[in-house]
Amino acid sequence: MTTVRDKNIDEEAASLRAAMVRELRNLGAITSDSVADAVAAVPRHLFAVGEPLKAAYAANQALVIKRDEDGTALSSLSATHIQAVMLEQAGIEPGMRVLEVGSGGYNAALIAELVGKEGASISVDIDAEIVERARKCLDAAGYEQVEVVRADAAAGVPELAPFDRIIVTAGAWDIPSAWLDQLSDRGRIVVPLRMRGLTRSIAFDRAAGPEAELVSDSYRLCGFVPMQGASAYTERLVHITDGLALRVDDQKQDFDTDALAAAVRSPRLEVWSGAAFDLPDELELFLVTNTPEMVMLHGSKDLVDQGLLALSVTRGVPTLVSGGSFAYRTKRQNEETGGFESGVLAHGPDAEAVAARYVELLRRWASDHQRRGAARIAYRPLPAGTAEPSQGVVAKRLGAVAFSWS
């Protein structure tokens, strides 16, 4: 029996849901009526059990649903903002078969709305507890038709393939071959792919012709809890000194940590590019994909307070390392333009040389590529372990991600 309290909750949830749809449209996350209608239809609060209604309908708030003993998030209900973005990237149409990797339940319900009665929404997760939770939430929200499968998602769900769309809702370091095998001939995969410390949601389509590669011109900034199971990948953290480390994708790359630790306390070289600092997420992607030696530098606020490093290191910053020297980007206000100018801070015996290389990248970005969507991305499957990093190429275990910039 529906109580007055239940009715009041439903009415408040509907109002908050409508407001969230308007906000997502204003933010540019929702651009189509079909995604707007799906978000307006699915009661997100039924997938955010125990959370206040306002938290359930906060457009940019992810909700952790499982942590490990150390408090690290193992599974989360992603922020509706990025879910809407990825659904728009996917371009789901009625009647499609869609596989979701990672089972929070809510996104699978959105997919069910988009594919309609003639389509199929299938969700797979390695964690039995998460699968059970998703199943209960989907049933409570009226989405019994969604299939939830417990399996290592690296193997896909071959018994239910092929899929017109595969949407990955966990951070992936590579693209398992099973996903490609189970993707239809004209299929699309939307995956949060991690590359040299940065994650982007990339919508890959199969390329025309005999090649097996995937191609994309759609990518968006995002962040997700990492994949588990066979496709899990642990980035390497190279400690330089107290409160300072390099986050590295390539397990083979060597660093002279003693020399770099000494460089931190050496005089700092400051070089300004004369180029505007804008679109930092696009700039970072350009930097890390154009130089194999570029890694992410993470530093503590204490080192900043000591005057050794700039504030940008506290958030992680692309850093060019050469022997015992390193350089990273910074910015300053430009009184002439009223905006910011990009620059470089360098340390170590070869500070001038490494700073010059970095500044050249900043100037090339500003003169040739400073706009959204300038990258074209291809994923090329290769025999395991054969990919090699180079300019414009990020090596993966099962393939290579190649970037070209227009």
Short mmCIF file of C-alpha atoms in Angstrom, two decimals:
data_model
loop_
_atom_site.label_atom_id
_atom_site.label_comp_id
_atom_site.label_asym_id
_atom_site.label_seq_id
_atom_site.Cartn_x
_atom_site.Cartn_y
_atom_site.Cartn_z
CA MET A 1 0.00 0.00 0.00
CA THR A 2 1.32 3.44 -0.94
CA THR A 3 1.54 5.73 2.07
CA VAL A 4 1.38 9.51 2.19
CA ARG A 5 5.09 9.52 3.01
CA ASP A 6 5.86 7.36 -0.05
CA LYS A 7 3.80 9.70 -2.23
CA ASN A 8 5.63 12.74 -0.87
CA ILE A 9 9.01 11.10 -1.52
CA ASP A 10 8.00 10.20 -5.08
CA GLU A 11 6.84 13.76 -5.76
CA GLU A 12 10.01 15.30 -4.34
CA ALA A 13 12.15 12.82 -6.29
CA ALA A 14 10.32 13.65 -9.52
CA SER A 15 10.87 17.35 -8.93
CA LEU A 16 14.58 16.85 -8.19
CA ARG A 17 14.92 14.60 -11.22
CA ALA A 18 13.40 17.22 -13.51
CA ALA A 19 15.74 19.84 -12.07
CA MET A 20 18.71 17.52 -12.64
CA VAL A 21 17.74 17.06 -16.28
CA ARG A 22 17.59 20.84 -16.74
CA GLU A 23 20.99 21.25 -15.10
CA LEU A 24 22.54 18.53 -17.26
CA ARG A 25 21.16 20.19 -20.38
CA ASN A 26 22.61 23.53 -19.28
CA LEU A 27 25.99 21.87 -18.65
CA GLY A 28 25.97 20.31 -22.11
CA ALA A 29 26.03 16.78 -20.71
CA ILE A 30 22.61 16.03 -22.20
CA THR A 31 22.21 17.05 -25.82
CA SER A 32 19.42 14.74 -27.05
CA ASP A 33 15.77 14.30 -26.12
CA SER A 34 16.21 10.53 -25.83
CA VAL A 35 18.84 10.77 -23.07
CA ALA A 36 16.86 13.56 -21.37
CA ASP A 37 13.75 11.37 -21.36
CA ALA A 38 15.69 8.40 -19.95
CA VAL A 39 17.20 10.43 -17.11
CA ALA A 40 13.78 11.94 -16.38
CA ALA A 41 12.22 8.47 -16.22
CA VAL A 42 14.61 6.47 -14.02
CA PRO A 43 14.26 6.97 -10.23
CA ARG A 44 17.94 7.32 -9.32
CA HIS A 45 17.21 7.41 -5.59
CA LEU A 46 16.18 3.75 -5.74
CA PHE A 47 19.78 2.95 -6.78
CA ALA A 48 21.27 5.24 -4.11
CA VAL A 49 19.88 3.35 -1.14
CA GLY A 50 20.47 5.16 2.14
CA GLU A 51 21.46 8.45 0.52
CA PRO A 52 19.45 11.68 0.91
CA LEU A 53 17.30 12.53 -2.09
CA LYS A 54 19.32 15.67 -2.81
CA ALA A 55 22.52 13.61 -2.96
CA ALA A 56 20.87 11.07 -5.26
CA TYR A 57 19.91 13.84 -7.68
CA ALA A 58 23.08 15.93 -7.51
CA ALA A 59 24.26 16.02 -11.13
CA ASN A 60 27.98 15.91 -10.37
CA GLN A 61 28.05 13.67 -7.30
CA ALA A 62 29.32 10.09 -7.46
CA LEU A 63 28.17 7.82 -4.63
CA VAL A 64 30.48 5.08 -3.34
CA ILE A 65 28.62 1.81 -2.81
CA LYS A 66 31.53 -0.43 -1.76
CA ARG A 67 34.97 0.12 -0.23
CA ASP A 68 37.81 -2.22 0.71
CA GLU A 69 39.30 -2.53 4.20
CA ASP A 70 41.55 0.50 3.56
CA GLY A 71 38.63 2.67 2.51
CA THR A 72 39.50 2.62 -1.20
CA ALA A 73 36.40 2.78 -3.41
CA LEU A 74 35.79 -0.53 -5.22
CA SER A 75 32.45 0.37 -6.77
CA SER A 76 30.44 3.53 -7.11
CA LEU A 77 27.29 4.98 -8.60
CA SER A 78 28.91 7.32 -11.10
CA ALA A 79 27.89 10.97 -11.26
CA THR A 80 24.89 11.39 -13.55
CA HIS A 81 26.83 14.06 -15.45
CA ILE A 82 29.42 11.61 -16.80
CA GLN A 83 26.80 8.88 -17.30
CA ALA A 84 24.79 11.24 -19.49
CA VAL A 85 27.91 12.27 -21.40
CA MET A 86 28.81 8.64 -22.11
CA LEU A 87 25.27 7.78 -23.18
CA GLU A 88 25.38 10.69 -25.62
CA GLN A 89 28.75 9.44 -26.87
CA ALA A 90 27.28 5.96 -27.32
CA GLY A 91 24.38 7.10 -29.49
CA ILE A 92 22.11 4.26 -28.36
CA GLU A 93 19.04 3.61 -30.51
CA PRO A 94 15.85 1.60 -29.90
CA GLY A 95 16.29 -2.12 -30.52
CA MET A 96 20.02 -2.21 -29.82
CA ARG A 97 21.77 -4.79 -27.66
CA VAL A 98 23.99 -2.97 -25.15
CA LEU A 99 26.54 -4.40 -22.73
CA GLU A 100 27.45 -2.36 -19.67
CA VAL A 101 30.71 -3.24 -17.91
CA GLY A 102 30.33 -2.48 -14.19
CA SER A 103 27.01 -2.89 -12.42
CA GLY A 104 25.66 -0.01 -10.40
CA GLY A 105 22.19 -0.68 -11.77
CA TYR A 106 21.21 2.90 -12.56
CA ASN A 107 23.09 3.16 -15.84
CA ALA A 108 21.69 -0.19 -16.96
CA ALA A 109 18.20 1.19 -16.29
CA LEU A 110 18.97 4.27 -18.40
CA ILE A 111 20.15 1.98 -21.19
CA ALA A 112 16.94 -0.05 -20.88
CA GLU A 113 14.94 3.13 -21.43
CA LEU A 114 16.99 3.96 -24.52
CA VAL A 115 16.85 0.52 -26.18
CA GLY A 116 13.15 0.00 -25.45
CA LYS A 117 11.21 -3.26 -25.42
CA GLU A 118 12.85 -4.59 -28.59
CA GLY A 119 16.39 -4.04 -27.31
CA ALA A 120 18.47 -5.52 -24.51
CA SER A 121 20.35 -4.01 -21.58
CA ILE A 122 22.94 -6.39 -20.12
CA SER A 123 25.25 -5.52 -17.22
CA VAL A 124 28.29 -7.52 -16.09
CA ASP A 125 30.38 -7.25 -12.92
CA ILE A 126 32.97 -9.46 -11.23
CA ASP A 127 31.74 -8.73 -7.69
CA ALA A 128 28.90 -10.97 -6.45
CA GLU A 129 27.83 -8.42 -3.85
CA ILE A 130 27.58 -5.66 -6.46
CA VAL A 131 25.67 -7.93 -8.85
CA GLU A 132 23.17 -8.84 -6.13
CA ARG A 133 22.73 -5.20 -5.16
CA ALA A 134 22.19 -4.13 -8.77
CA ARG A 135 19.61 -6.87 -9.29
CA LYS A 136 17.63 -5.80 -6.21
CA CYS A 137 17.72 -2.12 -7.17
CA LEU A 138 16.68 -2.81 -10.76
CA ASP A 139 13.76 -4.95 -9.61
CA ALA A 140 12.66 -2.32 -7.10
CA ALA A 141 12.72 0.34 -9.83
CA GLY A 142 10.74 -1.82 -12.26
CA TYR A 143 13.55 -2.89 -14.62
CA GLU A 144 13.25 -6.67 -14.32
CA GLN A 145 14.10 -7.01 -18.04
CA VAL A 146 17.72 -5.91 -17.48
CA GLU A 147 20.08 -8.89 -17.32
CA VAL A 148 22.80 -8.74 -14.66
CA VAL A 149 25.63 -11.23 -15.09
CA ARG A 150 28.35 -12.11 -12.63
CA ALA A 151 31.60 -12.66 -14.53
CA ASP A 152 35.03 -11.18 -15.11
CA ALA A 153 34.16 -8.46 -17.60
CA ALA A 154 37.51 -8.92 -19.35
CA ALA A 155 35.89 -11.94 -21.03
CA GLY A 156 32.72 -10.03 -21.90
CA VAL A 157 29.49 -12.03 -22.04
CA PRO A 158 29.97 -14.25 -25.12
CA GLU A 159 26.71 -16.15 -24.66
CA LEU A 160 24.73 -12.92 -25.12
CA ALA A 161 26.90 -11.34 -27.85
CA PRO A 162 27.12 -9.61 -30.27
CA PHE A 163 26.56 -6.13 -28.88
CA ASP A 164 25.79 -2.96 -30.80
CA ARG A 165 27.24 -0.89 -27.99
CA ILE A 166 29.59 -1.63 -25.10
CA ILE A 167 29.74 0.99 -22.35
CA VAL A 168 32.47 0.58 -19.75
CA THR A 169 31.78 2.20 -16.37
CA ALA A 170 35.11 1.36 -14.73
CA GLY A 171 38.54 2.77 -15.45
CA ALA A 172 40.25 0.58 -18.06
CA TRP A 173 43.97 0.56 -18.83
CA ASP A 174 43.53 -1.49 -22.00
CA ILE A 175 40.79 -2.87 -24.25
CA PRO A 176 40.42 -6.66 -23.82
CA SER A 177 40.23 -8.57 -27.09
CA ALA A 178 36.93 -10.16 -25.98
CA TRP A 179 35.22 -6.76 -26.12
CA LEU A 180 36.33 -6.32 -29.72
CA ASP A 181 35.30 -9.87 -30.62
CA GLN A 182 31.82 -9.33 -29.16
CA LEU A 183 31.25 -5.92 -30.76
CA SER A 184 29.02 -5.94 -33.84
CA ASP A 185 30.43 -4.96 -37.24
CA ARG A 186 29.09 -1.40 -36.92
CA GLY A 187 29.37 -1.31 -33.16
CA ARG A 188 30.73 1.33 -30.82
CA ILE A 189 32.54 0.99 -27.52
CA VAL A 190 32.65 3.83 -24.98
CA VAL A 191 35.47 3.29 -22.52
CA PRO A 192 37.19 5.39 -19.81
CA LEU A 193 40.74 4.66 -21.00
CA ARG A 194 43.74 5.51 -18.83
CA MET A 195 46.80 6.79 -20.70
CA ARG A 196 49.96 7.96 -18.94
CA GLY A 197 48.08 9.00 -15.84
CA LEU A 198 45.08 10.63 -17.57
CA THR A 199 41.63 9.12 -18.12
CA ARG A 200 39.30 10.02 -20.97
CA SER A 201 35.95 8.56 -21.95
CA ILE A 202 36.54 7.66 -25.60
CA ALA A 203 33.84 6.56 -28.04
CA PHE A 204 35.50 4.15 -30.48
CA ASP A 205 33.92 2.97 -33.73
CA ARG A 206 35.15 0.14 -35.91
CA ALA A 207 37.19 1.51 -38.79
CA ALA A 208 36.05 0.81 -42.34
CA GLY A 209 38.16 -1.73 -44.18
CA PRO A 210 39.98 -4.94 -43.25
CA GLU A 211 41.97 -3.46 -40.35
CA ALA A 212 40.76 -4.34 -36.87
CA GLU A 213 41.47 -0.89 -35.44
CA LEU A 214 39.01 1.38 -33.68
CA VAL A 215 38.79 5.10 -34.40
CA SER A 216 37.42 8.06 -32.46
CA ASP A 217 37.02 11.81 -32.49
CA SER A 218 34.88 11.86 -29.31
CA TYR A 219 36.61 12.00 -25.94
CA ARG A 220 35.71 13.58 -22.62
CA LEU A 221 37.44 14.12 -19.28
CA CYS A 222 36.31 11.59 -16.66
CA GLY A 223 37.34 9.52 -13.65
CA PHE A 224 36.26 6.04 -12.55
CA VAL A 225 37.21 3.37 -10.03
CA PRO A 226 39.63 0.97 -11.77
CA MET A 227 38.76 -2.35 -13.37
CA GLN A 228 39.15 -5.51 -11.32
CA GLY A 229 39.94 -9.04 -12.45
CA ALA A 230 42.09 -10.09 -15.40
CA SER A 231 42.14 -6.61 -16.92
CA ALA A 232 43.18 -4.85 -13.70
CA TYR A 233 46.37 -2.81 -13.96
CA THR A 234 48.37 -1.14 -11.23
CA GLU A 235 50.23 2.00 -12.17
CA ARG A 236 53.74 2.30 -10.86
CA LEU A 237 54.42 4.97 -8.23
CA VAL A 238 58.08 6.05 -8.19
CA HIS A 239 58.94 7.83 -4.93
CA ILE A 240 61.41 10.68 -5.36
CA THR A 241 61.49 12.15 -1.87
CA ASP A 242 59.08 12.69 1.01
CA GLY A 243 55.82 13.94 -0.43
CA LEU A 244 56.87 13.63 -4.08
CA ALA A 245 56.35 10.81 -6.58
CA LEU A 246 56.00 10.05 -10.27
CA ARG A 247 52.97 8.10 -11.47
CA VAL A 248 54.05 5.96 -14.38
CA ASP A 249 52.23 3.67 -16.83
CA ASP A 250 55.31 2.00 -18.27
CA GLN A 251 56.71 -0.54 -15.83
CA LYS A 252 60.03 -0.67 -17.74
CA GLN A 253 60.90 3.03 -17.55
CA ASP A 254 63.86 3.70 -15.23
CA PHE A 255 64.46 6.83 -13.15
CA ASP A 256 67.49 8.16 -11.29
CA THR A 257 65.57 8.89 -8.10
CA ASP A 258 68.61 10.12 -6.18
CA ALA A 259 69.44 12.66 -8.88
CA LEU A 260 65.81 13.76 -9.14
CA ALA A 261 65.59 14.17 -5.36
CA ALA A 262 68.66 16.41 -5.48
CA ALA A 263 67.16 18.35 -8.39
CA VAL A 264 64.07 19.23 -6.34
CA ARG A 265 66.23 21.33 -4.01
CA SER A 266 68.36 22.84 -6.77
CA PRO A 267 67.70 26.37 -8.11
CA ARG A 268 64.52 26.54 -10.15
CA LEU A 269 64.54 27.71 -13.77
CA GLU A 270 61.44 29.63 -14.86
CA VAL A 271 60.64 29.97 -18.57
CA TRP A 272 57.52 31.56 -20.05
CA SER A 273 56.08 30.53 -23.39
CA GLY A 274 54.18 33.65 -24.43
CA ALA A 275 51.26 31.29 -25.17
CA ALA A 276 47.84 31.51 -23.57
CA PHE A 277 46.98 28.97 -20.90
CA ASP A 278 43.54 27.59 -21.74
CA LEU A 279 41.65 24.28 -21.93
CA PRO A 280 44.00 22.55 -19.45
CA ASP A 281 42.43 19.09 -19.91
CA GLU A 282 43.05 19.23 -23.68
CA LEU A 283 46.56 20.59 -23.14
CA GLU A 284 47.42 17.79 -20.70
CA LEU A 285 46.28 15.14 -23.17
CA PHE A 286 48.40 16.74 -25.89
CA LEU A 287 51.46 16.81 -23.62
CA VAL A 288 51.33 13.22 -22.38
CA THR A 289 50.58 11.71 -25.79
CA ASN A 290 53.29 13.59 -27.68
CA THR A 291 56.26 12.73 -25.50
CA PRO A 292 56.97 9.19 -24.22
CA GLU A 293 59.09 10.58 -21.37
CA MET A 294 56.14 12.56 -20.01
CA VAL A 295 54.82 11.24 -16.68
CA MET A 296 52.58 12.62 -13.94
CA LEU A 297 54.24 14.37 -11.00
CA HIS A 298 52.37 14.40 -7.69
CA GLY A 299 53.63 16.51 -4.80
CA SER A 300 52.50 17.49 -1.32
CA LYS A 301 51.32 20.91 -0.19
CA ASP A 302 54.23 20.90 2.26
CA LEU A 303 56.74 21.02 -0.62
CA VAL A 304 54.77 23.89 -2.13
CA ASP A 305 54.78 25.76 1.19
CA GLN A 306 58.56 25.33 1.36
CA GLY A 307 58.81 27.10 -2.00
CA LEU A 308 60.33 24.06 -3.72
CA LEU A 309 57.49 23.31 -6.13
CA ALA A 310 54.47 25.08 -7.62
CA LEU A 311 50.87 24.45 -6.64
CA SER A 312 50.12 22.49 -9.83
CA VAL A 313 51.96 19.43 -8.47
CA THR A 314 49.33 18.92 -5.76
CA ARG A 315 46.76 17.97 -8.42
CA GLY A 316 49.19 16.02 -10.58
CA VAL A 317 50.89 17.64 -13.56
CA PRO A 318 52.47 16.30 -16.78
CA THR A 319 56.21 16.32 -16.22
CA LEU A 320 59.07 15.79 -18.65
CA VAL A 321 61.91 13.80 -17.08
CA SER A 322 65.41 13.55 -18.53
CA GLY A 323 68.06 11.89 -16.39
CA GLY A 324 68.36 13.90 -13.20
CA SER A 325 66.34 16.85 -14.50
CA PHE A 326 62.63 17.50 -14.86
CA ALA A 327 60.24 20.20 -16.04
CA TYR A 328 56.53 20.77 -15.51
CA ARG A 329 54.01 23.35 -16.58
CA THR A 330 52.77 26.33 -14.60
CA LYS A 331 50.82 29.51 -15.33
CA ARG A 332 50.76 33.19 -14.44
CA GLN A 333 48.37 36.04 -15.02
CA ASN A 334 48.96 37.99 -18.20
CA GLU A 335 48.08 41.63 -17.58
CA GLU A 336 48.01 42.43 -21.30
CA THR A 337 45.40 39.80 -22.21
CA GLY A 338 43.62 39.54 -18.87
CA GLY A 339 44.03 35.76 -19.04
CA PHE A 340 46.83 33.37 -18.14
CA GLU A 341 50.14 32.55 -19.79
CA SER A 342 51.61 29.05 -19.74
CA GLY A 343 55.14 28.48 -18.62
CA VAL A 344 57.60 25.88 -17.38
CA LEU A 345 59.45 25.31 -14.13
CA ALA A 346 62.56 23.14 -14.44
CA HIS A 347 65.08 21.65 -12.00
CA GLY A 348 68.37 19.80 -12.36
CA PRO A 349 71.65 20.03 -14.30
CA ASP A 350 69.87 19.93 -17.69
CA ALA A 351 67.06 22.28 -16.67
CA GLU A 352 67.54 24.57 -19.68
CA ALA A 353 67.32 21.75 -22.21
CA VAL A 354 64.32 20.03 -20.66
CA ALA A 355 62.53 23.38 -20.21
CA ALA A 356 63.15 24.26 -23.87
CA ARG A 357 61.57 20.98 -25.02
CA TYR A 358 58.55 21.57 -22.81
CA VAL A 359 58.08 25.19 -23.90
CA GLU A 360 58.19 24.11 -27.55
CA LEU A 361 55.28 21.73 -26.84
CA LEU A 362 53.30 24.51 -25.15
CA ARG A 363 53.83 26.84 -28.10
CA ARG A 364 52.95 24.15 -30.65
CA TRP A 365 49.75 23.39 -28.76
CA ALA A 366 48.77 27.06 -28.57
CA SER A 367 49.48 27.82 -32.23
CA ASP A 368 48.11 24.66 -33.87
CA HIS A 369 45.75 22.71 -31.61
CA GLN A 370 44.23 24.93 -28.92
CA ARG A 371 40.60 23.92 -29.23
CA ARG A 372 38.28 21.20 -28.03
CA GLY A 373 38.25 17.95 -29.95
CA ALA A 374 41.51 18.49 -31.82
CA ALA A 375 42.66 14.89 -31.30
CA ARG A 376 41.88 11.91 -33.50
CA ILE A 377 42.41 8.65 -31.66
CA ALA A 378 42.92 5.12 -32.98
CA TYR A 379 43.24 1.88 -31.02
CA ARG A 380 45.25 -0.75 -32.89
CA PRO A 381 45.14 -4.31 -31.54
CA LEU A 382 48.57 -5.96 -31.59
CA PRO A 383 50.10 -9.23 -30.38
CA ALA A 384 50.39 -9.05 -26.59
CA GLY A 385 53.42 -7.15 -25.37
CA THR A 386 54.65 -5.92 -28.76
CA ALA A 387 53.52 -2.28 -28.66
CA GLU A 388 56.27 0.29 -28.13
CA PRO A 389 55.74 3.87 -26.90
CA SER A 390 56.71 6.69 -29.26
CA GLN A 391 55.64 10.21 -30.17
CA GLY A 392 51.87 10.13 -30.52
CA VAL A 393 51.63 6.48 -29.49
CA VAL A 394 50.73 5.15 -26.04
CA ALA A 395 51.67 1.48 -25.73
CA LYS A 396 49.27 -0.98 -24.12
CA ARG A 397 49.65 -4.69 -23.42
CA LEU A 398 47.16 -5.72 -26.13
CA GLY A 399 47.57 -2.85 -28.54
CA ALA A 400 48.52 0.78 -29.05
CA VAL A 401 46.61 4.05 -28.77
CA ALA A 402 47.68 6.41 -31.56
CA PHE A 403 46.98 10.15 -31.48
CA SER A 404 46.98 12.65 -34.32
CA TRP A 405 46.20 16.32 -33.76
CA SER A 406 44.47 18.59 -36.26
#
